[in-house]
Amino acid sequence: MANKAQQPPHLHLAEVTASQFLDIWRHFDADGNGYIEGKELENFFRELEVARRGAGVDPTNPIFREKMKEFMQKFDKNKDGRIEMSELAQILPTEENFLLCFRQFVSSSAEFMAAWRRYDTDRSGYIEANELKGFLSDLLEKANRHYDDQKLQEYTQTILRMFDLNGDGKLGLSEMARLLPVQENFLLKFQGVKLTSEQFNAIFTYYDKDGNGYIDEQELDALLRDLYQTNKMEVDLTNLSGYKQSIMSLSDGGKLYRGELEIVLCREPIV
């Protein structure tokens, strides 16, 4: 019985539900770090091949390695050598493509952030779980996508299972943003430059010259360029403009307050 429980779930299905998609994700993202990578990735591709071909495969065979390389070229959109949740949604035949429909709900991360801000009323970087259903409903309506209450409830419960792991009834912006297409998830761009509380306070204070508790778009532009240079990241002006627009979607009439920028740049909320 134990062996049976360890079998990869649902890969043989012609179509998987949102809940089954989550089962697959959790099975292969064994360390729970938000990526299928390394040995996990090899296991996933091997089991996917078995499910599709109905026969065993040999990972040591050069043909297997070549197929895996082609597979990654097709689906690893940001070329980082691992599979993220939004990339997995393109690989699996998901019912109504639960996760890919986020691409239809929002055409950009700026739209996603604007929708998020309506519910994160205290600008803490979280929305309460009981508000999630309304948040998803808003995104669906914006995309003119038809849905019934049962399907909305399934989507809501699946996202809760994905992200509210400690059961505290809160969902984080950076976690929910993983549902966005990789190219649109600007939060991923700053994973390597997450700041400590001290670093964040210092850089915000530097750009908030008059000490009024917020910075404007021009100051944000300078701050982001500074971060790029400090972390030796290549500055792409087009991308920089997009990131700036997305972050400013959190602002209040062009005023980006400390707590809003903290959501994007800081490792942990500042208390």
Short mmCIF file of C-alpha atoms in Angstrom, two decimals:
data_model
loop_
_atom_site.label_atom_id
_atom_site.label_comp_id
_atom_site.label_asym_id
_atom_site.label_seq_id
_atom_site.Cartn_x
_atom_site.Cartn_y
_atom_site.Cartn_z
CA MET A 1 0.00 0.00 0.00
CA ALA A 2 2.86 2.40 0.81
CA ASN A 3 4.36 1.98 -2.67
CA LYS A 4 1.03 2.73 -4.25
CA ALA A 5 0.78 5.99 -2.29
CA GLN A 6 4.12 7.07 -3.66
CA GLN A 7 3.03 6.72 -7.29
CA PRO A 8 2.92 10.05 -9.16
CA PRO A 9 -0.70 11.22 -9.15
CA HIS A 10 -2.90 11.96 -12.14
CA LEU A 11 -0.24 12.21 -14.89
CA HIS A 12 -2.07 9.59 -16.95
CA LEU A 13 -5.30 11.62 -17.09
CA ALA A 14 -6.45 13.32 -20.27
CA GLU A 15 -7.41 16.31 -18.16
CA VAL A 16 -6.66 17.24 -14.56
CA THR A 17 -8.73 19.37 -12.22
CA ALA A 18 -7.35 22.30 -10.26
CA SER A 19 -7.12 20.11 -7.17
CA GLN A 20 -5.35 17.30 -9.06
CA PHE A 21 -2.90 19.84 -10.48
CA LEU A 22 -1.98 20.81 -6.93
CA ASP A 23 -1.46 17.13 -6.01
CA ILE A 24 0.97 16.76 -8.92
CA TRP A 25 2.81 19.96 -7.99
CA ARG A 26 3.26 18.92 -4.37
CA HIS A 27 4.37 15.43 -5.34
CA PHE A 28 7.21 16.61 -7.55
CA ASP A 29 8.18 19.80 -5.68
CA ALA A 30 9.42 17.48 -2.96
CA ASP A 31 11.30 20.11 -0.94
CA GLY A 32 8.48 22.66 -1.24
CA ASN A 33 10.72 25.48 -2.49
CA GLY A 34 8.36 26.49 -5.29
CA TYR A 35 10.28 24.84 -8.15
CA ILE A 36 10.63 21.45 -9.78
CA GLU A 37 14.38 21.24 -10.27
CA GLY A 38 17.39 18.94 -10.21
CA LYS A 39 16.44 15.38 -9.32
CA GLU A 40 12.81 16.43 -8.95
CA LEU A 41 12.82 17.61 -12.57
CA GLU A 42 14.34 14.38 -13.83
CA ASN A 43 11.77 12.36 -11.86
CA PHE A 44 8.94 14.48 -13.24
CA PHE A 45 10.02 14.13 -16.86
CA ARG A 46 10.60 10.39 -16.47
CA GLU A 47 7.14 9.83 -14.95
CA LEU A 48 5.53 12.08 -17.56
CA GLU A 49 7.14 10.00 -20.32
CA VAL A 50 5.96 6.77 -18.67
CA ALA A 51 2.42 8.14 -18.36
CA ARG A 52 2.34 9.24 -22.00
CA ARG A 53 4.06 6.21 -23.50
CA GLY A 54 2.71 3.56 -21.12
CA ALA A 55 6.18 2.02 -20.83
CA GLY A 56 9.33 2.42 -18.79
CA VAL A 57 12.13 4.79 -19.76
CA ASP A 58 15.85 4.75 -18.99
CA PRO A 59 17.12 8.11 -17.65
CA THR A 60 20.71 7.11 -18.49
CA ASN A 61 19.85 6.73 -22.17
CA PRO A 62 21.19 9.66 -24.29
CA ILE A 63 17.83 9.79 -26.11
CA PHE A 64 16.10 10.46 -22.78
CA ARG A 65 18.50 13.33 -22.06
CA GLU A 66 17.95 14.80 -25.52
CA LYS A 67 14.16 14.62 -25.13
CA MET A 68 14.41 16.27 -21.73
CA LYS A 69 16.53 19.06 -23.22
CA GLU A 70 13.94 19.66 -25.96
CA PHE A 71 11.19 19.58 -23.34
CA MET A 72 12.89 22.29 -21.27
CA GLN A 73 13.56 24.44 -24.33
CA LYS A 74 9.82 24.40 -25.00
CA PHE A 75 8.45 24.98 -21.51
CA ASP A 76 11.17 26.64 -19.42
CA LYS A 77 10.18 30.15 -20.47
CA ASN A 78 12.72 32.05 -18.39
CA LYS A 79 15.52 29.55 -19.12
CA ASP A 80 16.51 29.04 -15.49
CA GLY A 81 16.69 25.26 -15.78
CA ARG A 82 13.71 24.55 -13.55
CA ILE A 83 9.92 24.42 -13.75
CA GLU A 84 7.74 26.93 -11.93
CA MET A 85 4.05 26.63 -11.21
CA SER A 86 2.92 28.77 -14.15
CA GLU A 87 5.18 26.77 -16.48
CA LEU A 88 3.75 23.46 -15.23
CA ALA A 89 0.30 24.80 -16.08
CA GLN A 90 1.36 24.89 -19.74
CA ILE A 91 2.60 21.29 -19.64
CA LEU A 92 -0.39 19.58 -18.08
CA PRO A 93 -3.87 19.35 -19.66
CA THR A 94 -5.61 21.25 -16.88
CA GLU A 95 -9.39 21.44 -16.75
CA GLU A 96 -10.34 24.87 -18.16
CA ASN A 97 -6.66 25.50 -17.52
CA PHE A 98 -7.19 26.75 -14.01
CA LEU A 99 -3.78 28.40 -13.71
CA LEU A 100 -3.35 29.48 -17.30
CA CYS A 101 -6.66 31.29 -17.06
CA PHE A 102 -4.80 33.80 -14.90
CA ARG A 103 -3.16 34.87 -18.13
CA GLN A 104 -6.64 35.64 -19.43
CA PHE A 105 -7.76 37.24 -16.16
CA VAL A 106 -4.93 39.76 -16.24
CA SER A 107 -2.90 40.93 -19.21
CA SER A 108 -0.09 42.27 -17.02
CA SER A 109 1.28 42.13 -13.51
CA ALA A 110 0.18 45.76 -13.14
CA GLU A 111 -3.47 44.67 -13.51
CA PHE A 112 -2.90 41.88 -11.02
CA MET A 113 -1.41 44.34 -8.52
CA ALA A 114 -4.28 46.79 -8.99
CA ALA A 115 -6.81 44.03 -8.29
CA TRP A 116 -4.78 42.86 -5.30
CA ARG A 117 -4.64 46.35 -3.81
CA ARG A 118 -8.44 46.53 -3.61
CA TYR A 119 -8.37 43.68 -1.11
CA ASP A 120 -5.12 44.33 0.72
CA THR A 121 -6.77 47.33 2.35
CA ASP A 122 -4.22 47.71 5.15
CA ARG A 123 -1.32 47.33 2.66
CA SER A 124 0.23 44.53 4.67
CA GLY A 125 1.08 42.35 1.68
CA TYR A 126 -1.67 39.86 2.55
CA ILE A 127 -5.35 39.38 1.91
CA GLU A 128 -7.60 37.48 4.27
CA ALA A 129 -8.66 34.06 3.05
CA ASN A 130 -12.33 34.99 3.26
CA GLU A 131 -11.68 37.82 0.77
CA LEU A 132 -9.98 35.53 -1.72
CA LYS A 133 -13.23 34.40 -3.31
CA GLY A 134 -14.13 38.01 -4.11
CA PHE A 135 -10.63 38.66 -5.42
CA LEU A 136 -10.86 35.72 -7.85
CA SER A 137 -14.40 36.70 -8.81
CA ASP A 138 -13.17 40.18 -9.74
CA LEU A 139 -10.42 38.78 -11.93
CA LEU A 140 -12.86 36.42 -13.67
CA GLU A 141 -15.35 39.20 -14.35
CA LYS A 142 -12.61 41.48 -15.66
CA ALA A 143 -11.75 38.79 -18.22
CA ASN A 144 -15.45 38.34 -19.13
CA ARG A 145 -15.06 34.71 -18.17
CA HIS A 146 -18.19 32.76 -17.25
CA TYR A 147 -18.09 30.69 -14.08
CA ASP A 148 -20.49 29.20 -11.56
CA ASP A 149 -20.23 29.36 -7.79
CA GLN A 150 -19.15 25.74 -7.52
CA LYS A 151 -16.18 26.28 -9.84
CA LEU A 152 -15.24 29.53 -8.08
CA GLN A 153 -15.34 27.70 -4.76
CA GLU A 154 -13.04 24.96 -6.13
CA TYR A 155 -10.54 27.55 -7.38
CA THR A 156 -10.65 29.36 -4.03
CA GLN A 157 -10.08 26.19 -2.01
CA THR A 158 -7.25 25.07 -4.28
CA ILE A 159 -5.41 28.37 -3.90
CA LEU A 160 -5.91 28.20 -0.14
CA ARG A 161 -4.37 24.72 -0.13
CA MET A 162 -1.47 26.04 -2.20
CA PHE A 163 -0.56 29.03 -0.13
CA ASP A 164 -2.20 29.12 3.29
CA LEU A 165 0.06 26.34 4.52
CA ASN A 166 0.09 27.45 8.15
CA GLY A 167 -3.68 27.92 8.26
CA ASP A 168 -3.50 31.51 9.49
CA GLY A 169 -6.11 32.65 6.99
CA LYS A 170 -3.74 34.99 5.10
CA LEU A 171 -2.36 34.82 1.58
CA GLY A 172 0.83 36.63 0.59
CA LEU A 173 1.20 38.75 -2.54
CA SER A 174 4.52 37.22 -3.55
CA GLU A 175 3.03 33.71 -3.25
CA MET A 176 -0.12 34.49 -5.21
CA ALA A 177 1.94 36.22 -7.89
CA ARG A 178 3.51 32.83 -8.68
CA LEU A 179 0.27 32.15 -10.57
CA LEU A 180 1.23 34.84 -13.10
CA PRO A 181 3.16 33.92 -16.25
CA VAL A 182 6.89 33.90 -15.51
CA GLN A 183 7.53 36.80 -17.87
CA GLU A 184 4.88 38.92 -16.08
CA ASN A 185 5.83 38.06 -12.52
CA PHE A 186 8.05 41.03 -11.77
CA LEU A 187 8.38 39.89 -8.14
CA LEU A 188 10.56 37.03 -9.37
CA LYS A 189 13.02 39.56 -10.76
CA PHE A 190 13.82 40.76 -7.25
CA GLN A 191 14.25 37.34 -5.62
CA GLY A 192 18.01 37.73 -5.65
CA VAL A 193 17.93 41.21 -4.10
CA LYS A 194 15.59 40.73 -1.15
CA LEU A 195 16.60 43.20 1.53
CA THR A 196 16.80 42.89 5.30
CA SER A 197 14.76 45.26 7.45
CA GLU A 198 17.83 47.42 8.06
CA GLN A 199 18.79 47.58 4.37
CA PHE A 200 15.23 48.37 3.32
CA ASN A 201 14.82 51.14 5.90
CA ALA A 202 18.13 52.68 4.87
CA ILE A 203 17.36 52.73 1.14
CA PHE A 204 13.79 53.99 1.62
CA THR A 205 14.93 56.76 3.95
CA TYR A 206 17.60 57.79 1.43
CA TYR A 207 15.04 58.27 -1.37
CA ASP A 208 12.29 59.68 0.87
CA LYS A 209 14.20 62.96 1.13
CA ASP A 210 11.49 64.97 2.86
CA GLY A 211 10.59 62.16 5.28
CA ASN A 212 6.89 62.19 4.39
CA GLY A 213 6.71 58.37 4.30
CA TYR A 214 6.34 57.87 0.55
CA ILE A 215 8.25 58.15 -2.70
CA ASP A 216 7.01 59.05 -6.17
CA GLU A 217 7.56 57.37 -9.54
CA GLN A 218 10.76 59.25 -10.37
CA GLU A 219 12.27 58.40 -7.01
CA LEU A 220 11.27 54.75 -7.50
CA ASP A 221 13.02 54.78 -10.87
CA ALA A 222 16.23 55.99 -9.25
CA LEU A 223 15.88 53.49 -6.41
CA LEU A 224 15.43 50.54 -8.80
CA ARG A 225 18.41 51.59 -10.92
CA ASP A 226 20.47 51.82 -7.75
CA LEU A 227 19.38 48.30 -6.75
CA TYR A 228 20.28 46.97 -10.20
CA GLN A 229 23.76 48.47 -10.06
CA THR A 230 24.41 47.42 -6.46
CA ASN A 231 23.46 43.82 -7.26
CA LYS A 232 25.28 43.85 -10.62
CA MET A 233 22.07 43.14 -12.54
CA GLU A 234 21.87 44.18 -16.18
CA VAL A 235 19.48 47.09 -16.63
CA ASP A 236 16.94 46.54 -19.41
CA LEU A 237 15.11 49.87 -19.73
CA THR A 238 11.96 48.28 -21.17
CA ASN A 239 11.74 45.76 -18.35
CA LEU A 240 12.61 48.39 -15.77
CA SER A 241 9.72 50.52 -16.97
CA GLY A 242 7.37 47.52 -16.68
CA TYR A 243 8.55 46.68 -13.16
CA LYS A 244 8.13 50.30 -12.13
CA GLN A 245 4.59 50.37 -13.51
CA SER A 246 3.71 47.17 -11.66
CA ILE A 247 5.07 48.45 -8.36
CA MET A 248 3.32 51.80 -8.80
CA SER A 249 0.03 49.90 -9.13
CA LEU A 250 0.32 49.45 -5.38
CA SER A 251 0.62 53.18 -4.83
CA ASP A 252 -2.03 55.60 -3.61
CA GLY A 253 -2.47 58.28 -6.25
CA GLY A 254 1.20 58.14 -7.24
CA LYS A 255 2.40 57.98 -3.63
CA LEU A 256 4.27 54.74 -2.92
CA TYR A 257 4.32 54.26 0.81
CA ARG A 258 6.96 52.39 2.78
CA GLY A 259 4.74 49.36 3.44
CA GLU A 260 3.88 48.94 -0.24
CA LEU A 261 7.46 48.88 -1.45
CA GLU A 262 8.40 46.62 1.45
CA ILE A 263 6.10 43.93 0.00
CA VAL A 264 8.24 43.79 -3.12
CA LEU A 265 11.75 44.26 -1.83
CA CYS A 266 11.93 43.04 1.75
CA ARG A 267 12.54 39.44 2.88
CA GLU A 268 10.08 39.60 5.74
CA PRO A 269 7.47 42.12 6.83
CA ILE A 270 8.86 44.85 9.05
CA VAL A 271 7.11 45.05 12.40
#
